[in-house]
Coordinates of C-alpha atoms in Angstrom, one line a residue:
X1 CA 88.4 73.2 113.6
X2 CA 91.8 75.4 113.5
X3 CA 92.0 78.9 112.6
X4 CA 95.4 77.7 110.1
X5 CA 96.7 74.6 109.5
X6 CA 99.1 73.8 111.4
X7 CA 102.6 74.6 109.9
X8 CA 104.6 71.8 110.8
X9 CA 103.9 67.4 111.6
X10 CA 107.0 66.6 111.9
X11 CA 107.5 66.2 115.2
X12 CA 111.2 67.5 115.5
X13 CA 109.4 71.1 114.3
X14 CA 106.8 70.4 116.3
X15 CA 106.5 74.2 118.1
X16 CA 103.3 75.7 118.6
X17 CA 100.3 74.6 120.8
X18 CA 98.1 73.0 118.2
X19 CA 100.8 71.3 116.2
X20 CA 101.8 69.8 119.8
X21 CA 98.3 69.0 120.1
X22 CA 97.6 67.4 116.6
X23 CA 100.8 65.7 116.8
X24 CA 100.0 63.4 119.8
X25 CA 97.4 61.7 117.4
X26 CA 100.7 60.2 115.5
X27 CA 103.7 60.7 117.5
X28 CA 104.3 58.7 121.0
X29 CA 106.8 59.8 123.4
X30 CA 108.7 58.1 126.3
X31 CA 106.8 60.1 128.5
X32 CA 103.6 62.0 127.6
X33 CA 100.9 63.9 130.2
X34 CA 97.7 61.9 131.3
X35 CA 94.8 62.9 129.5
X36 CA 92.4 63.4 131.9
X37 CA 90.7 67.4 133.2
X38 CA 91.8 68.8 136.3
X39 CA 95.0 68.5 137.8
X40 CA 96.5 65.0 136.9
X41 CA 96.4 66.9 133.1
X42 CA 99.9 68.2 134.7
X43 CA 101.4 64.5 135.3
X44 CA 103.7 62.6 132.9
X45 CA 102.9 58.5 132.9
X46 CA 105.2 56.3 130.7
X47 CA 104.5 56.4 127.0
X48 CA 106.2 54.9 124.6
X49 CA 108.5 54.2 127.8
X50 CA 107.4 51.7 130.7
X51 CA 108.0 54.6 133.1
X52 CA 108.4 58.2 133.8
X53 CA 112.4 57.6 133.7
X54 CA 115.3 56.4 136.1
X55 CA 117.6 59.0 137.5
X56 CA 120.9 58.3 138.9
X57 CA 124.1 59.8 139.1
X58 CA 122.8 63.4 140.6
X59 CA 119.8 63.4 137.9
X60 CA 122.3 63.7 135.1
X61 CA 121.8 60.4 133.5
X62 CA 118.0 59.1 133.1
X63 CA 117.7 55.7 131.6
X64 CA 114.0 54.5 129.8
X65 CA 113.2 51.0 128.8
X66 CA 110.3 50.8 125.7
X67 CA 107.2 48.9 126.3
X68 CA 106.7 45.3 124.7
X69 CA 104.5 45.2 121.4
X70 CA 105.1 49.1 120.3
X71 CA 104.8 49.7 116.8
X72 CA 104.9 51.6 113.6
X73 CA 102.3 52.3 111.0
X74 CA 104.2 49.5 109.2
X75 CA 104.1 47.0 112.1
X76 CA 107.5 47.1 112.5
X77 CA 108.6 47.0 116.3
X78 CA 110.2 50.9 117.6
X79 CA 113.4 50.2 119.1
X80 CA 115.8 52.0 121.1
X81 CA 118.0 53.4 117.6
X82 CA 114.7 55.2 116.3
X83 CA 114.6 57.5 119.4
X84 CA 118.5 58.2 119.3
X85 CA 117.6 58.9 115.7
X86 CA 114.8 61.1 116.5
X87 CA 117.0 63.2 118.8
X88 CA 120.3 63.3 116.4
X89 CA 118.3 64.9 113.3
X90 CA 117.1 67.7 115.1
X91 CA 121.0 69.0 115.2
X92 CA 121.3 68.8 111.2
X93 CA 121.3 71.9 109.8
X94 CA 119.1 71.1 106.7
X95 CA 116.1 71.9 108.5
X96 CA 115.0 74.4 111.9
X97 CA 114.1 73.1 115.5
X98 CA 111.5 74.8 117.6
X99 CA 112.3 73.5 120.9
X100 CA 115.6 74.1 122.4
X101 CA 116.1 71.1 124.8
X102 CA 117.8 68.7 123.6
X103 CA 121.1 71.3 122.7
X104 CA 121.2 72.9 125.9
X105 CA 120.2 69.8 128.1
X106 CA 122.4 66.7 126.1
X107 CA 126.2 66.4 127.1
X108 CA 128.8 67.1 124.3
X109 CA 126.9 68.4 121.7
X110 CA 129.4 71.1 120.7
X111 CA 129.9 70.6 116.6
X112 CA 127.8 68.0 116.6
X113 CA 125.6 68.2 113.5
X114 CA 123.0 65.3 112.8
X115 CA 122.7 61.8 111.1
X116 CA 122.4 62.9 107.7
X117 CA 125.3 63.1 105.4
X118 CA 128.4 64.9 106.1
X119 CA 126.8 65.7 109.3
X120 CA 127.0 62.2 111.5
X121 CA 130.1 63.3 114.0
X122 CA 132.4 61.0 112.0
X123 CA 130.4 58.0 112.1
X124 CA 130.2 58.4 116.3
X125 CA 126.2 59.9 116.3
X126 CA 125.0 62.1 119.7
X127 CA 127.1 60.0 122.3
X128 CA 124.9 61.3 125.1
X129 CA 121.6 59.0 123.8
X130 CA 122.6 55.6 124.2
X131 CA 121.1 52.5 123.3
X132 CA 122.2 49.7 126.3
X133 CA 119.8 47.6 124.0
X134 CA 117.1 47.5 121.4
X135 CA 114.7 48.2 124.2
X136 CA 116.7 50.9 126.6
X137 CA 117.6 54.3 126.3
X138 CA 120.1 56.4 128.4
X139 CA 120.4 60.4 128.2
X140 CA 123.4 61.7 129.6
X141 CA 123.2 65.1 130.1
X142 CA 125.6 68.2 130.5
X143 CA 124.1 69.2 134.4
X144 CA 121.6 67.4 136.6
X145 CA 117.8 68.4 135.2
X146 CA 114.9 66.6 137.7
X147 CA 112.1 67.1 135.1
X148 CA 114.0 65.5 132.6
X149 CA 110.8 63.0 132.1
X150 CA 108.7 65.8 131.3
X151 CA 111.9 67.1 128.9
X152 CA 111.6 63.8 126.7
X153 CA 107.5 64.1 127.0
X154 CA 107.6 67.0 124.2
X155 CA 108.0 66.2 120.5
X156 CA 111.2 66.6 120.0
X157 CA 112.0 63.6 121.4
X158 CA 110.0 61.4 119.2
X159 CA 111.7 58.1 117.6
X160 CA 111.6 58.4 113.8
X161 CA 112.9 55.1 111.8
X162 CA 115.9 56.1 110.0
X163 CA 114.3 54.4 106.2
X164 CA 111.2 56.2 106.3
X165 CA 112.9 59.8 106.7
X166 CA 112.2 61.6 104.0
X167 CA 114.0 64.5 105.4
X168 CA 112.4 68.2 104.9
X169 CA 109.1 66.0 103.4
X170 CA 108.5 64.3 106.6
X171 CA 107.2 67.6 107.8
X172 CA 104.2 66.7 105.6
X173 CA 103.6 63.3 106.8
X174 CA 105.3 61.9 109.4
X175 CA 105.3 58.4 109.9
X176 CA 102.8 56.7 112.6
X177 CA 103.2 55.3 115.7
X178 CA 100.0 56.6 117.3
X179 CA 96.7 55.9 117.1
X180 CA 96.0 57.3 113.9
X181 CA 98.0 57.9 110.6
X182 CA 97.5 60.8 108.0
X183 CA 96.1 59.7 105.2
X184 CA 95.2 63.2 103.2
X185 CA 96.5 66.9 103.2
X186 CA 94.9 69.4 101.2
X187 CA 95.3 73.1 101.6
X188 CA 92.3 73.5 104.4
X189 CA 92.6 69.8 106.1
X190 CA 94.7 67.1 107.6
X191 CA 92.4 63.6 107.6
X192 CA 93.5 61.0 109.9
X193 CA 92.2 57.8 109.9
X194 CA 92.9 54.4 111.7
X195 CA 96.6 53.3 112.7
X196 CA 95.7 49.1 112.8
X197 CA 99.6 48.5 114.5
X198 CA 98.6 50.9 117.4
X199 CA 97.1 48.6 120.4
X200 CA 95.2 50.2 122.7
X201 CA 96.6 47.9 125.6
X202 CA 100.3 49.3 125.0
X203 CA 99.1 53.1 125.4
X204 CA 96.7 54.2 128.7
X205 CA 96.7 57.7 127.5
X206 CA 95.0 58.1 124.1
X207 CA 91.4 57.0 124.1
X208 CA 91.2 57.3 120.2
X209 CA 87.5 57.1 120.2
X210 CA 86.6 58.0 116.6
X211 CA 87.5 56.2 113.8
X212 CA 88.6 59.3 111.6
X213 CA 89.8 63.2 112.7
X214 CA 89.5 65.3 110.0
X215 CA 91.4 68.9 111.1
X216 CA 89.7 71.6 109.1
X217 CA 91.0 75.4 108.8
X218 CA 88.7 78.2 109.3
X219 CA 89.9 82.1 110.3
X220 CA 86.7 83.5 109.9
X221 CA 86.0 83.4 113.7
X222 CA 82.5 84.7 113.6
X223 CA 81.3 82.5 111.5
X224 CA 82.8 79.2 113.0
X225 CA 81.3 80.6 116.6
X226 CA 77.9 80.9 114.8
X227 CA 77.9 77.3 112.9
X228 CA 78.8 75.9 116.2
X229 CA 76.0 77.2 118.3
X230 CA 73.7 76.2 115.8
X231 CA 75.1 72.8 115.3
X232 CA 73.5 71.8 111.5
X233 CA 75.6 68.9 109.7
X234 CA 78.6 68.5 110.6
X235 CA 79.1 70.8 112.9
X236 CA 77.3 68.9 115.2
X237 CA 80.8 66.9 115.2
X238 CA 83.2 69.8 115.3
X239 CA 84.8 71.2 118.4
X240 CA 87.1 74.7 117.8
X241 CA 90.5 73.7 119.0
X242 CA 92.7 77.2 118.8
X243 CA 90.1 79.7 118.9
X244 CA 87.8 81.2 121.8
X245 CA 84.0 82.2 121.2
X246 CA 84.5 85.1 119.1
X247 CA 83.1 88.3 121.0
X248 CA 80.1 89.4 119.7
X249 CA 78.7 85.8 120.7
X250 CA 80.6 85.3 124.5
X251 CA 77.8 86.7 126.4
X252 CA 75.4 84.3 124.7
X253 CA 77.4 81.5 125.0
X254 CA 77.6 82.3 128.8
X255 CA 74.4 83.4 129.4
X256 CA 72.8 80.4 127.5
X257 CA 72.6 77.1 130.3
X258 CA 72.9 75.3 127.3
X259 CA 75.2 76.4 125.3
X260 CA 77.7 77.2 128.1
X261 CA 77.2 73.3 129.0
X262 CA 78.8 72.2 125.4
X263 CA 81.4 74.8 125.4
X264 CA 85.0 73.9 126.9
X265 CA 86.1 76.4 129.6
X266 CA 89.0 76.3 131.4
X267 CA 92.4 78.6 132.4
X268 CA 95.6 77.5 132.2
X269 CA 99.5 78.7 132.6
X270 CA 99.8 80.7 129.2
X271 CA 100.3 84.3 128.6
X272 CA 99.6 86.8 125.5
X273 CA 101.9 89.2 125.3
X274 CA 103.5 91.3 122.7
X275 CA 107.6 90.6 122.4
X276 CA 109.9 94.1 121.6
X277 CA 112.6 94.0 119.3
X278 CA 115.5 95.2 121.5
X279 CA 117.8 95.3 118.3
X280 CA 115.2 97.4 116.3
X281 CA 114.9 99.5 119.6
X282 CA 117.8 99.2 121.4
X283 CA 117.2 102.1 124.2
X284 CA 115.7 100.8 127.1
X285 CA 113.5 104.4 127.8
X286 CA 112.1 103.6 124.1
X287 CA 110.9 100.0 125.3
X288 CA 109.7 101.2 128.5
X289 CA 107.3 103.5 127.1
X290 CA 105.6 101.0 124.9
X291 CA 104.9 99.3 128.3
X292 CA 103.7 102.2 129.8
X293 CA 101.3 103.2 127.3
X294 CA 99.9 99.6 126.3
X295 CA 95.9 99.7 127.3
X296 CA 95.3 96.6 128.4
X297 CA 92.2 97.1 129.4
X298 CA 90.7 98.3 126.0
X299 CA 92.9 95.1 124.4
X300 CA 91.0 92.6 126.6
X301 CA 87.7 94.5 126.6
X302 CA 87.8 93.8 122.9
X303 CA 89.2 90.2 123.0
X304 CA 85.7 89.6 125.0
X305 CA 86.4 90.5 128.3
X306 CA 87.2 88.6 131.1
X307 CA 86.4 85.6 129.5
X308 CA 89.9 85.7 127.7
X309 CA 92.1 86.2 130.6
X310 CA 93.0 88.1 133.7
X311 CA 95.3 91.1 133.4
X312 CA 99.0 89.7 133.5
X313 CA 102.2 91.7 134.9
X314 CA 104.8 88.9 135.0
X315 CA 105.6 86.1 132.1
X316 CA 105.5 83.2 134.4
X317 CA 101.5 82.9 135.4
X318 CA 100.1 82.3 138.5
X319 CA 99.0 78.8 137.9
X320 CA 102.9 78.0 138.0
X321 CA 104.7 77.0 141.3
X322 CA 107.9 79.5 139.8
X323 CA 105.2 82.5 139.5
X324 CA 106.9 85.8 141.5
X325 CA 104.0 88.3 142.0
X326 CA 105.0 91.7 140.6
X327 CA 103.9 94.3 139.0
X328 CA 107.0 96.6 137.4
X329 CA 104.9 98.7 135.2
X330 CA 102.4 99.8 137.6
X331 CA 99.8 98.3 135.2
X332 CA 97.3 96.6 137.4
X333 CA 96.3 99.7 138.7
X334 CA 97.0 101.6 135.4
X335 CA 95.2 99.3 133.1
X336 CA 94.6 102.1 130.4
X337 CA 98.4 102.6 130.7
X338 CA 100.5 106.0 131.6
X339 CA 101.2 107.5 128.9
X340 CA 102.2 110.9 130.7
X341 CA 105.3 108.2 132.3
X342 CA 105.8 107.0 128.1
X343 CA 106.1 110.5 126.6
X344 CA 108.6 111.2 129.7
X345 CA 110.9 108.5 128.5
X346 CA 110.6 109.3 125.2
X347 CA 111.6 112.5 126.2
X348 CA 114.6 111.9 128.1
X349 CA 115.6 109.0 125.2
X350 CA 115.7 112.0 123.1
X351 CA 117.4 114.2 125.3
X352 CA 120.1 111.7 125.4
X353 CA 120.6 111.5 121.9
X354 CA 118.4 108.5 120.9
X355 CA 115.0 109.3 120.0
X356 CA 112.5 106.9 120.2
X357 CA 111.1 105.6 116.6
X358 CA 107.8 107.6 115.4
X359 CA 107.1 104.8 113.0
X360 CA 106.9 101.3 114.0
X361 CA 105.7 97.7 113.0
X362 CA 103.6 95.5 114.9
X363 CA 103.4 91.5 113.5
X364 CA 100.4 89.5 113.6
X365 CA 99.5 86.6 112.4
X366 CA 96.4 87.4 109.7
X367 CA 93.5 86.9 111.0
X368 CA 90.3 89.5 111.8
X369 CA 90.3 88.6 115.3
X370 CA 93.7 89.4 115.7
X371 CA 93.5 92.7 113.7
X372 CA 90.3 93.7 115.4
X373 CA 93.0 93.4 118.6
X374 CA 95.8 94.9 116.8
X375 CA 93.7 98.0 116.1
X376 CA 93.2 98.6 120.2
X377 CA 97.3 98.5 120.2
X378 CA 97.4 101.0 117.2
X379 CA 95.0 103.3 119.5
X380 CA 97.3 103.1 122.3
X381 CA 100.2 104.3 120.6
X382 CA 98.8 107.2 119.2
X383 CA 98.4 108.9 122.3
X384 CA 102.3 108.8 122.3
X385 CA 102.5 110.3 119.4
X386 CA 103.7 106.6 117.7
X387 CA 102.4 105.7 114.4
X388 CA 101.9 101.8 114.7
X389 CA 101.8 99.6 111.0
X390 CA 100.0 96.5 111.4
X391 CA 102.3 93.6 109.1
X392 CA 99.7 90.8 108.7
X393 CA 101.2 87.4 108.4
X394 CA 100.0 84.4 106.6
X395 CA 99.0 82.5 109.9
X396 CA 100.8 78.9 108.5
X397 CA 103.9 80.2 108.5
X398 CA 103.7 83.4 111.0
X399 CA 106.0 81.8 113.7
X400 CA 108.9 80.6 111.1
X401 CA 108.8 84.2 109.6
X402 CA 109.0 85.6 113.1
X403 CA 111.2 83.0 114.0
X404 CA 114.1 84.3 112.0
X405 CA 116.1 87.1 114.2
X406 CA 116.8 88.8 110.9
X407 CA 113.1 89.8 110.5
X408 CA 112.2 93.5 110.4
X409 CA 109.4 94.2 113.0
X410 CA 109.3 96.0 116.1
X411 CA 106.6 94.3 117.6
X412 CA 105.7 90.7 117.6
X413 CA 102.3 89.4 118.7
X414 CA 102.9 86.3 120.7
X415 CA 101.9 83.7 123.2
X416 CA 103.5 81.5 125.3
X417 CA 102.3 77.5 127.0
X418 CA 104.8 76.4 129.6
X419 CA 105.5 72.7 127.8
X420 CA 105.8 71.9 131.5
X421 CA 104.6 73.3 134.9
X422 CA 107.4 75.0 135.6
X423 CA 110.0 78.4 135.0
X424 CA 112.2 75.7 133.0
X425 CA 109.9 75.6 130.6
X426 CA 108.8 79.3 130.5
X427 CA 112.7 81.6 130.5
X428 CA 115.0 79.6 128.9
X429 CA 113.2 78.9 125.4
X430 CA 111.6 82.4 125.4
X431 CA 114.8 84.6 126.7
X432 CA 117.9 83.1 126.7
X433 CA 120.3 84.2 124.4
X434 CA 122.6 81.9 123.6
X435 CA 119.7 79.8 122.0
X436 CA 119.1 82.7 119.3
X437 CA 119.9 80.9 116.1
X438 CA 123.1 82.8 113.6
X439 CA 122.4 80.8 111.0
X440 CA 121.2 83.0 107.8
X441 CA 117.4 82.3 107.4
X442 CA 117.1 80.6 110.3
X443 CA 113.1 80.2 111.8
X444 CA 113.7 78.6 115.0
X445 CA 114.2 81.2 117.7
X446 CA 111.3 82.0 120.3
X447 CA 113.2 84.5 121.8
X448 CA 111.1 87.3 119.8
X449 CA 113.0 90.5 121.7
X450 CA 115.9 89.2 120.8
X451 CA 117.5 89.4 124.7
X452 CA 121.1 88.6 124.7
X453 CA 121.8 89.4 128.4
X454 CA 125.2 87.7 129.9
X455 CA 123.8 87.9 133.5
X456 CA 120.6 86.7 132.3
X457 CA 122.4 83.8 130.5
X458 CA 124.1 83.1 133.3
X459 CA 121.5 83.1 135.7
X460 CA 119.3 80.5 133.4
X461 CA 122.3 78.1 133.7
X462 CA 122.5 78.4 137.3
X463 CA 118.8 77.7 138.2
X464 CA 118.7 74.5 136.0
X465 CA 121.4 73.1 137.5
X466 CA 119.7 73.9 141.2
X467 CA 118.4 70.2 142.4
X468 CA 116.1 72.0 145.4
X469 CA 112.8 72.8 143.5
X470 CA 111.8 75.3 146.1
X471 CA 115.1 77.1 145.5
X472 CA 114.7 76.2 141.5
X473 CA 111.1 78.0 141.4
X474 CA 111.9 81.3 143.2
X475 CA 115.1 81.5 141.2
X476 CA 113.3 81.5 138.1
X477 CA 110.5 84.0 139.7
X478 CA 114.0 86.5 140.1
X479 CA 114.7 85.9 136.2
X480 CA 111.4 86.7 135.7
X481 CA 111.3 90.0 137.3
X482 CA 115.0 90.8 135.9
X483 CA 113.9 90.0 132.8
X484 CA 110.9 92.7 133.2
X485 CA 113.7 95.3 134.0
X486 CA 115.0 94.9 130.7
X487 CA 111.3 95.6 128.4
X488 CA 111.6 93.2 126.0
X489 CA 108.2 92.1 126.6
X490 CA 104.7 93.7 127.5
X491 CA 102.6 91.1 129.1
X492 CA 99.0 91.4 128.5
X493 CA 96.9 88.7 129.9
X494 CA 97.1 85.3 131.5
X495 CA 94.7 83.2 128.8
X496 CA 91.6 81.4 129.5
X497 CA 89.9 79.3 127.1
X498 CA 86.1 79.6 126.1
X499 CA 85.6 77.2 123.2
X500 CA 82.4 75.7 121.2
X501 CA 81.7 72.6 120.4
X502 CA 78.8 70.6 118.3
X503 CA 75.9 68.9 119.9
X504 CA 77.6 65.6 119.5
X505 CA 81.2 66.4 121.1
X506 CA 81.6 64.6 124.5
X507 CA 85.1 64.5 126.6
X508 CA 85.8 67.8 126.1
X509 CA 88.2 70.1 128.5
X510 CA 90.9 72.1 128.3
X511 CA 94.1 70.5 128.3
X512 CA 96.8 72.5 130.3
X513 CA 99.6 71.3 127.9
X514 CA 98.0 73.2 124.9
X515 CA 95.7 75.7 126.6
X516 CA 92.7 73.8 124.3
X517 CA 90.8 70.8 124.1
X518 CA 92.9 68.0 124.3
X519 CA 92.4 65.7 120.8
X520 CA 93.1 62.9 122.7
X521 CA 90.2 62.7 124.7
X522 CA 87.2 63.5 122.2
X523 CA 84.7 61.6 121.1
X524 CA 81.3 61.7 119.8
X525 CA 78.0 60.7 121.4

């Protein structure tokens, strides 16, 4: 069970938690993380690959060989061509990519535009993905990067044969090389069913248990808590993937030895926060005292307490080797917020000349949990005399809307999953500003506040090209608190997970990769 279905399969567009999730049931990777609870969750083992990757030349080349007997839905063998492929169509321009690595990691990529039509580089393709052979794969890449095999580990860097792209429709079914293929999509569910060219022997990571996953879309929280404790029909096989127990039902759930037995509990590296527009408000006072007067506490009080997270002051969490502890704001011991220090600010902002907005807009995705939680944000901005609009998304396609730097809110509801365990994965695809997309209608950029900050840009090229990873991890901990000086973003809590599942669920934990239970390790008793 989802609260939306997710917006996009194909794995080149691949960008939010769950569709990362989902997508491992179809789409192999050179590398991929191990599927087990606890802290080997965090590993990468050879996928589609034999290994995690061979460095040489400083860490800027990495070379992969492909396993014998790997296959697509069709039974025809994956060869080296169909993961240069898979990396050269996410530069065309016919259709947005979430993740920004392979463009800011991949040597001499400047003009280069994808495999499709009019767009191939004159014939040449992405000369820094090279097939040696059939079977192995070389990256070269623009600066030496020693988590490259967790780089090539994310979607993005999925093969896809060249004859079965069907371009802007392969978002709606992508071809197979997983355990399972999709064989329906209506408006509330994705069915998968049975890939018989996957072999079990080629793949150590994907138990594929079940003969058929059927992903079902449900937003009415409540309810899907409720159907799950009671566990009648089919919900006896259901497990909620994106959602926590709603509130009204946590202490229950916790209370209950058997009910908190079934349920998946675990924390992980994410963060909720809200992002703030710097070009909607471009005076830094103005940002600062939404900060100020955010109530954190009455936001996670009404998210269901502690349960959902502990109070957060930094973007990178403490689960993360990069993590710098501080607290700007003041807000751990403030967590009702200052708003005395936010009508200050606003005060001297209009002293100056620039007056803080009255009115502004706050994004969400459409959902009554997340409205319930917007409402608590609305409150706090009232006692600063700002009148907040809530602008309810549909939740399919909240993150492309956001995703264009053209839209017109204020305020952004987010959340962020580190795609690895480290700063690299956490500042450059959320803040750095030379990845902000200027193509019209673009729906690719994650960098929600819009932070276009030379130093900072500067700074994010300096730390991935530092080899040391104790130097790399308190340089990005700096950025971090940099970042924080500019109030772009108002972090609210580091997330824990809390989620039901049926009677008949087994192998259920929470997968640090997607802050949820990780589909590839479910099964039924």
């Amino acid at each position: 069970m989802v609260s939306a279905k997710p917006a996009h399969l194909d794995p080149q567009r691949v960008a939010t938690a769950t569709e990362a999730n989902v997508s491992r049931l179809v789409s192999r990777t050179l590398t991929t993380f191990r599927s087990e609870p606890g802290p080997p969750a965090s590993e990468i083992v050879g996928d589609l690959a034999t290994d995690a990757g061979r460095p040489s030349e400083g860490n800027r080349v990495w070379d992969f060989q492909l396993k014998d007997d790997v296959r697509w839905e069709d039974g025809t063998p994956i060869t080296c061509a169909d993961v240069k492929y898979g990396v050269e169509r996410s530069f065309s321009g016919l259709f947005s990519v979430a993740q920004p690595y392979a463009k800011t990691y991949l040597a001499d990529t400047d003009g280069y535009a994808g495999p499709f039509v009019g767009g191939n580089n004159g014939g040449k393709g992405l000369q820094s993905v090279q097939c040696v052979d059939t079977k192995n794969i070389r990256f070269v890449l623009n600066q030496p990067i020693g988590d490259f095999g967790y780089t090539v580990a994310m979607s993005l860097f999925a093969p896809v044969p060249a004859k079965q792209d069907t371009k802007n429709d392969y978002d709606k079914k992508p071809f197979s090389n997983g355990p399972y293929k999709l064989q329906e999509v209506t408006d509330q569910q994705l069915v998968y069913v049975r890939n018989s060219y996957w072999d079990a022997k080629t793949d150590t990571v994907r138990k594929a248990y079940p003969e058929k996953i059927v992903i079902e879309a449900n937003g009415d929280l409540p309810t899907v808590t409720s159907n799950l404790i009671t566990s009648d029909g089919d919900f006896a096989d259901t497990i909620d993937l994106d959602k926590n127990v709603a509130p009204n039902f946590v202490q229950q759930v916790v209370n209950d030895p058997d009910l908190s037995a079934r349920s998946v509990q675990g924390s992980y590296g994410g963060i909720r926060y809200i992002a703030i527009n710097s070009r909607r408000i471009p005076t830094l006072q103005c940002r600062q005292a939404l900060i100020y007067a955010f109530d954190k506490r009455k936001f996670r009080a009404a998210a269901g307490g502690s349960i959902y997270g502990d109070y957060a002051t930094t973007m990178i969490a403490p689960q993360l080797k990069a993590h710098k502890n501080f607290d700007l704001y003041d807000s751990a011991n403030n967590l009702e917020g200052k708003p005395d220090v936010a009508i200050k600010l606003m005060d001297e902002a209009k002293n100056a000349g620039k007056p803080c907005p009255p009115t502004l807009t706050l994004a969400i995705p459409d959902q009554k949990d997340i409205r319930r939680l917007a409402t608590t944000i609305v409150e706090s901005y009232q006692q600063i005399g700002i009148q907040l609009k809530i602008n309810g998304i549909d939740p399919e396609t909240y993150f492309d809307v956001i995703g264009n730097p053209a839209n017109t809110n204020d305020l952004l509801w987010s959340g962020w999953i580190p795609d690895w365990a480290n700063g690299s994965a956490v500042i450059p695809p959320l803040f750095d500003g030379r990845l902000i997309p200027t193509k019209a209608n673009a729906t690719n950029n994650q960098d929600y506040g819009l932070l276009d900050d030379p130093e900072v840009n500067d700074a994010i090229s300096a730390a991935l090209a530092e080899s040391v990873p104790d130097r790399q991890y308190r340089l990005w901990g700096e950025l971090d608190q940099k970042i924080a000086e500019k109030a772009v973003v108002i972090p609210i809590v580091y997330m824990k997970s809390l989620r039901m599942a049926g009677t008949n669920i087994r192998g259920g934990f929470i997968h640090p990769q997607f802050g949820q239970p990780d589909l590839c390790a479910l099964g039924l008793a």
